[in-house]
Amino acid sequence: KAGVTQTPRYLIKTRGQQVTLSCSPISGHRSVSWYQQTPGQGLQFLFEYFSETQRNKGNFPGRFSGRQFSNSRSEMNVSTLELGDSALYLCASSLGLGEDTQYFGPGTRLTVL
Amino acid sequence: EDQVTQSPEALRLQEGESSSLNCSYTVSGLRGLFWYRQDPGKGPEFLFTLYSAGEEKEKERLKATLTKKESFLHITAPKPEDSATYLCAVPPGGGSYIPTFGRGTSLIVHP
């Protein structure tokens, strides 16, 4: 069974631009969560989607948004990029909400110049 | 609010030198605990889920154990390829709707 895939793997953007990241979950998984990982802050939860609805949201500004499609694939968007948005963005999928084990993708490395 | 603390932050071992990593947590009711391994620049790789105190799980040189207040990841006779950051996490619950991750233990095994 194929794992979680994320595209692109690497991105370089400049301040003020916007970016869209994509995540395809493991087949049959309906929940997709997004995380930001930086050396200083560790793994920070962004949001979780289930059945095309955002179920939970972390403490991030409104510049960070996402959506989920009917096939469970998910995208996250960051508008008006700031230098501090440089990070590894991770997508994780699970069968359902709550206590299910999450399986992570390889991540998208975003660098903001 | 759930809290997860991992220690030590960093650990250097010689090949074959067994040791343990600690994950202590404060949660309103134990709902399980996850262990992940993360290589630099890659996503965390799932290792174990432990659901109840006293439970143990093994995979190759790794054994995870769980008590009511902490979990240990025991590494027996480690090899250089075991070098990675090991993360533990508790699932959402008890008023929290998001999982809580520890900051991780960075393990380096020297040949």
mmCIF file of C-alpha atoms in Angstrom:
data_model
loop_
_atom_site.group_PDB
_atom_site.id
_atom_site.type_symbol
_atom_site.label_atom_id
_atom_site.label_comp_id
_atom_site.label_asym_id
_atom_site.label_seq_id
_atom_site.Cartn_x
_atom_site.Cartn_y
_atom_site.Cartn_z
ATOM 1 C CA LYS A 1 0.000 0.000 0.000
ATOM 2 C CA ALA A 2 1.411 3.356 -1.007
ATOM 3 C CA GLY A 3 2.295 5.765 1.780
ATOM 4 C CA VAL A 4 1.464 9.418 2.198
ATOM 5 C CA THR A 5 2.781 11.523 -0.660
ATOM 6 C CA GLN A 6 3.488 15.234 -0.642
ATOM 7 C CA THR A 7 4.286 17.588 -3.478
ATOM 8 C CA PRO A 8 6.414 19.450 -4.107
ATOM 9 C CA ARG A 9 9.276 18.219 -1.941
ATOM 10 C CA TYR A 10 11.139 21.516 -2.050
ATOM 11 C CA LEU A 11 10.031 25.103 -2.608
ATOM 12 C CA ILE A 12 11.810 28.438 -2.603
ATOM 13 C CA LYS A 13 9.663 31.557 -2.435
ATOM 14 C CA THR A 14 10.150 35.209 -1.600
ATOM 15 C CA ARG A 15 8.412 37.249 1.073
ATOM 16 C CA GLY A 16 4.899 38.299 0.177
ATOM 17 C CA GLN A 17 4.271 35.435 -2.227
ATOM 18 C CA GLN A 18 1.805 32.651 -1.601
ATOM 19 C CA VAL A 19 2.282 28.900 -1.821
ATOM 20 C CA THR A 20 0.111 25.804 -2.116
ATOM 21 C CA LEU A 21 1.235 22.401 -0.858
ATOM 22 C CA SER A 22 -0.437 19.114 -1.720
ATOM 23 C CA CYS A 23 -0.916 15.884 0.201
ATOM 24 C CA SER A 24 -2.322 12.524 -0.883
ATOM 25 C CA PRO A 25 -3.184 10.275 2.073
ATOM 26 C CA ILE A 26 -2.874 6.525 2.306
ATOM 27 C CA SER A 27 -5.693 4.848 0.411
ATOM 28 C CA GLY A 28 -8.723 4.471 2.673
ATOM 29 C CA HIS A 29 -7.592 7.108 5.151
ATOM 30 C CA ARG A 30 -10.086 9.905 5.567
ATOM 31 C CA SER A 31 -8.303 12.213 7.995
ATOM 32 C CA VAL A 32 -5.457 14.494 6.974
ATOM 33 C CA SER A 33 -3.499 16.653 9.392
ATOM 34 C CA TRP A 34 -0.889 19.290 8.642
ATOM 35 C CA TYR A 35 2.106 20.193 10.803
ATOM 36 C CA GLN A 36 4.863 22.759 10.681
ATOM 37 C CA GLN A 37 8.259 21.653 11.933
ATOM 38 C CA THR A 38 11.119 24.013 12.737
ATOM 39 C CA PRO A 39 14.274 23.444 14.796
ATOM 40 C CA GLY A 40 13.178 26.008 17.362
ATOM 41 C CA GLN A 41 9.527 25.032 17.825
ATOM 42 C CA GLY A 42 9.459 21.338 17.006
ATOM 43 C CA LEU A 43 6.300 19.841 15.536
ATOM 44 C CA GLN A 44 3.397 22.313 15.569
ATOM 45 C CA PHE A 45 -0.147 21.289 14.623
ATOM 46 C CA LEU A 46 -1.754 23.402 11.897
ATOM 47 C CA PHE A 47 -5.122 21.813 11.164
ATOM 48 C CA GLU A 48 -6.963 18.578 10.565
ATOM 49 C CA TYR A 49 -9.493 17.719 7.880
ATOM 50 C CA PHE A 50 -11.983 14.890 7.831
ATOM 51 C CA SER A 51 -14.695 14.343 5.232
ATOM 52 C CA GLU A 52 -13.836 17.645 3.545
ATOM 53 C CA THR A 53 -14.383 19.620 6.758
ATOM 54 C CA GLN A 54 -11.816 21.278 8.976
ATOM 55 C CA ARG A 55 -12.259 19.605 12.361
ATOM 56 C CA ASN A 56 -9.452 21.077 14.404
ATOM 57 C CA LYS A 57 -7.141 24.057 14.086
ATOM 58 C CA GLY A 58 -3.883 24.936 15.776
ATOM 59 C CA ASN A 59 -2.706 28.352 16.847
ATOM 60 C CA PHE A 60 -1.609 29.788 13.508
ATOM 61 C CA PRO A 61 -2.632 33.029 11.785
ATOM 62 C CA GLY A 62 -5.311 33.139 9.120
ATOM 63 C CA ARG A 63 -2.629 33.260 6.413
ATOM 64 C CA PHE A 64 -2.515 29.496 6.809
ATOM 65 C CA SER A 65 -5.492 27.725 5.301
ATOM 66 C CA GLY A 66 -6.350 24.375 3.852
ATOM 67 C CA ARG A 67 -8.965 22.243 2.253
ATOM 68 C CA GLN A 68 -9.784 18.624 1.603
ATOM 69 C CA PHE A 69 -11.307 17.131 -1.486
ATOM 70 C CA SER A 70 -13.836 14.327 -1.844
ATOM 71 C CA ASN A 71 -11.032 11.826 -2.541
ATOM 72 C CA SER A 72 -9.404 12.840 0.809
ATOM 73 C CA ARG A 73 -6.507 14.600 -0.891
ATOM 74 C CA SER A 74 -5.656 17.834 0.859
ATOM 75 C CA GLU A 75 -3.992 21.123 0.099
ATOM 76 C CA MET A 76 -2.692 23.808 2.374
ATOM 77 C CA ASN A 77 -2.089 27.386 1.363
ATOM 78 C CA VAL A 78 0.080 30.043 2.946
ATOM 79 C CA SER A 79 -0.482 33.597 1.757
ATOM 80 C CA THR A 80 1.758 36.633 2.190
ATOM 81 C CA LEU A 81 4.777 34.545 3.100
ATOM 82 C CA GLU A 82 7.100 35.692 5.858
ATOM 83 C CA LEU A 83 10.684 34.677 6.549
ATOM 84 C CA GLY A 84 9.498 32.821 9.643
ATOM 85 C CA ASP A 85 7.364 30.522 7.518
ATOM 86 C CA SER A 86 10.473 28.691 6.380
ATOM 87 C CA ALA A 87 9.983 25.179 7.703
ATOM 88 C CA LEU A 88 9.319 21.552 6.913
ATOM 89 C CA TYR A 89 5.590 21.113 6.330
ATOM 90 C CA LEU A 90 4.357 17.647 7.117
ATOM 91 C CA CYS A 91 1.130 15.950 6.212
ATOM 92 C CA ALA A 92 -0.154 12.970 8.168
ATOM 93 C CA SER A 93 -3.062 10.699 7.395
ATOM 94 C CA SER A 94 -5.116 8.406 9.591
ATOM 95 C CA LEU A 95 -8.193 6.237 9.208
ATOM 96 C CA GLY A 96 -10.374 8.537 11.281
ATOM 97 C CA LEU A 97 -10.303 11.261 13.869
ATOM 98 C CA GLY A 98 -8.956 11.211 17.370
ATOM 99 C CA GLU A 99 -6.843 8.375 18.618
ATOM 100 C CA ASP A 100 -5.931 6.743 15.322
ATOM 101 C CA THR A 101 -2.279 6.347 14.493
ATOM 102 C CA GLN A 102 -1.047 9.042 12.123
ATOM 103 C CA TYR A 103 1.259 8.188 9.231
ATOM 104 C CA PHE A 104 3.438 10.992 7.933
ATOM 105 C CA GLY A 105 4.528 11.943 4.455
ATOM 106 C CA PRO A 106 8.086 12.954 3.534
ATOM 107 C CA GLY A 107 7.319 16.649 3.940
ATOM 108 C CA THR A 108 7.717 19.785 1.849
ATOM 109 C CA ARG A 109 10.740 21.918 2.657
ATOM 110 C CA LEU A 110 9.715 25.574 2.203
ATOM 111 C CA THR A 111 12.363 28.262 2.154
ATOM 112 C CA VAL A 112 11.256 31.901 2.179
ATOM 113 C CA LEU A 113 13.853 34.433 1.060
ATOM 114 C CA GLU B 1 -3.585 20.781 28.851
ATOM 115 C CA ASP B 2 -1.631 17.722 27.778
ATOM 116 C CA GLN B 3 2.146 17.908 28.173
ATOM 117 C CA VAL B 4 4.820 15.605 26.787
ATOM 118 C CA THR B 5 8.478 15.870 27.805
ATOM 119 C CA GLN B 6 11.283 13.836 26.313
ATOM 120 C CA SER B 7 14.723 13.283 27.792
ATOM 121 C CA PRO B 8 17.527 13.497 27.148
ATOM 122 C CA GLU B 9 17.413 16.043 24.328
ATOM 123 C CA ALA B 10 20.473 14.438 22.772
ATOM 124 C CA LEU B 11 22.236 11.143 23.308
ATOM 125 C CA ARG B 12 25.500 9.847 21.907
ATOM 126 C CA LEU B 13 26.214 6.123 22.106
ATOM 127 C CA GLN B 14 28.899 3.812 20.905
ATOM 128 C CA GLU B 15 27.784 0.987 18.673
ATOM 129 C CA GLY B 16 26.570 -1.832 20.900
ATOM 130 C CA GLU B 17 26.018 0.413 23.934
ATOM 131 C CA SER B 18 22.414 -0.101 25.046
ATOM 132 C CA SER B 19 20.387 2.757 26.520
ATOM 133 C CA SER B 20 16.875 4.117 27.049
ATOM 134 C CA LEU B 21 14.991 7.212 25.970
ATOM 135 C CA ASN B 22 12.306 8.655 28.211
ATOM 136 C CA CYS B 23 8.929 10.186 27.396
ATOM 137 C CA SER B 24 6.977 11.510 30.354
ATOM 138 C CA TYR B 25 3.470 12.877 29.963
ATOM 139 C CA THR B 26 0.722 14.646 31.814
ATOM 140 C CA VAL B 27 -2.682 13.877 30.366
ATOM 141 C CA SER B 28 -6.220 13.729 31.654
ATOM 142 C CA GLY B 29 -6.638 10.008 31.230
ATOM 143 C CA LEU B 30 -4.215 7.790 29.330
ATOM 144 C CA ARG B 31 -5.417 7.338 25.756
ATOM 145 C CA GLY B 32 -2.354 5.770 24.293
ATOM 146 C CA LEU B 33 1.075 6.854 23.237
ATOM 147 C CA PHE B 34 2.893 6.829 19.888
ATOM 148 C CA TRP B 35 6.588 6.540 19.094
ATOM 149 C CA TYR B 36 8.074 7.784 15.831
ATOM 150 C CA ARG B 37 11.527 7.849 14.310
ATOM 151 C CA GLN B 38 12.549 10.816 12.172
ATOM 152 C CA ASP B 39 15.596 11.036 9.941
ATOM 153 C CA PRO B 40 16.927 14.504 9.033
ATOM 154 C CA GLY B 41 14.791 16.256 6.426
ATOM 155 C CA LYS B 42 12.215 13.456 6.318
ATOM 156 C CA GLY B 43 8.798 12.848 7.819
ATOM 157 C CA PRO B 44 8.398 10.888 11.062
ATOM 158 C CA GLU B 45 8.153 7.136 10.581
ATOM 159 C CA PHE B 46 5.664 5.315 12.795
ATOM 160 C CA LEU B 47 7.210 2.808 15.204
ATOM 161 C CA PHE B 48 4.753 1.823 17.940
ATOM 162 C CA THR B 49 1.399 2.520 19.526
ATOM 163 C CA LEU B 50 0.987 1.638 23.198
ATOM 164 C CA TYR B 51 -2.489 1.769 24.691
ATOM 165 C CA SER B 52 -2.303 0.709 28.316
ATOM 166 C CA ALA B 53 0.109 0.722 31.246
ATOM 167 C CA GLY B 54 2.240 -2.400 31.281
ATOM 168 C CA GLU B 55 2.113 -2.853 27.527
ATOM 169 C CA GLU B 56 5.356 -3.554 25.667
ATOM 170 C CA LYS B 57 6.149 -3.717 21.959
ATOM 171 C CA GLU B 58 9.323 -4.669 20.133
ATOM 172 C CA LYS B 59 10.788 -4.090 16.706
ATOM 173 C CA GLU B 60 14.300 -5.243 15.925
ATOM 174 C CA ARG B 61 16.585 -3.513 18.463
ATOM 175 C CA LEU B 62 13.814 -1.298 19.853
ATOM 176 C CA LYS B 63 11.426 -2.033 22.701
ATOM 177 C CA ALA B 64 8.821 0.412 23.932
ATOM 178 C CA THR B 65 7.225 0.191 27.355
ATOM 179 C CA LEU B 66 4.461 2.192 28.994
ATOM 180 C CA THR B 67 3.597 3.077 32.578
ATOM 181 C CA LYS B 68 0.902 5.407 33.888
ATOM 182 C CA LYS B 69 3.246 8.398 33.777
ATOM 183 C CA GLU B 70 5.940 7.659 31.222
ATOM 184 C CA SER B 71 7.150 5.561 28.362
ATOM 185 C CA PHE B 72 10.600 4.245 27.619
ATOM 186 C CA LEU B 73 12.169 3.370 24.299
ATOM 187 C CA HIS B 74 14.917 0.859 24.993
ATOM 188 C CA ILE B 75 17.595 0.469 22.347
ATOM 189 C CA THR B 76 19.580 -2.740 22.609
ATOM 190 C CA ALA B 77 23.031 -2.996 20.989
ATOM 191 C CA PRO B 78 22.388 -0.003 18.695
ATOM 192 C CA LYS B 79 23.954 0.350 15.270
ATOM 193 C CA PRO B 80 24.904 3.569 13.435
ATOM 194 C CA GLU B 81 21.764 3.224 11.293
ATOM 195 C CA ASP B 82 19.675 3.707 14.447
ATOM 196 C CA SER B 83 20.854 7.320 14.523
ATOM 197 C CA ALA B 84 17.772 9.542 14.241
ATOM 198 C CA THR B 85 15.438 11.712 16.282
ATOM 199 C CA TYR B 86 12.854 9.758 18.227
ATOM 200 C CA LEU B 87 9.536 11.447 18.911
ATOM 201 C CA CYS B 88 6.728 10.456 21.215
ATOM 202 C CA ALA B 89 3.177 11.792 21.130
ATOM 203 C CA VAL B 90 -0.164 11.411 22.864
ATOM 204 C CA PRO B 91 -3.406 11.459 20.889
ATOM 205 C CA PRO B 92 -6.060 14.144 21.408
ATOM 206 C CA GLY B 93 -8.623 13.774 24.151
ATOM 207 C CA GLY B 94 -9.638 15.026 27.561
ATOM 208 C CA GLY B 95 -10.664 18.399 26.145
ATOM 209 C CA SER B 96 -7.792 18.588 23.672
ATOM 210 C CA TYR B 97 -8.582 18.040 20.032
ATOM 211 C CA ILE B 98 -5.056 17.886 18.716
ATOM 212 C CA PRO B 99 -2.205 15.448 19.360
ATOM 213 C CA THR B 100 0.682 16.581 21.532
ATOM 214 C CA PHE B 101 4.236 15.797 20.461
ATOM 215 C CA GLY B 102 7.401 15.871 22.522
ATOM 216 C CA ARG B 103 10.434 17.777 21.248
ATOM 217 C CA GLY B 104 12.275 14.546 20.564
ATOM 218 C CA THR B 105 15.557 12.890 21.505
ATOM 219 C CA SER B 106 18.348 13.138 18.955
ATOM 220 C CA LEU B 107 20.294 9.877 18.998
ATOM 221 C CA ILE B 108 23.720 9.470 17.421
ATOM 222 C CA VAL B 109 25.358 6.049 17.401
ATOM 223 C CA HIS B 110 29.067 6.068 16.655
ATOM 224 C CA PRO B 111 30.697 3.061 14.945
#
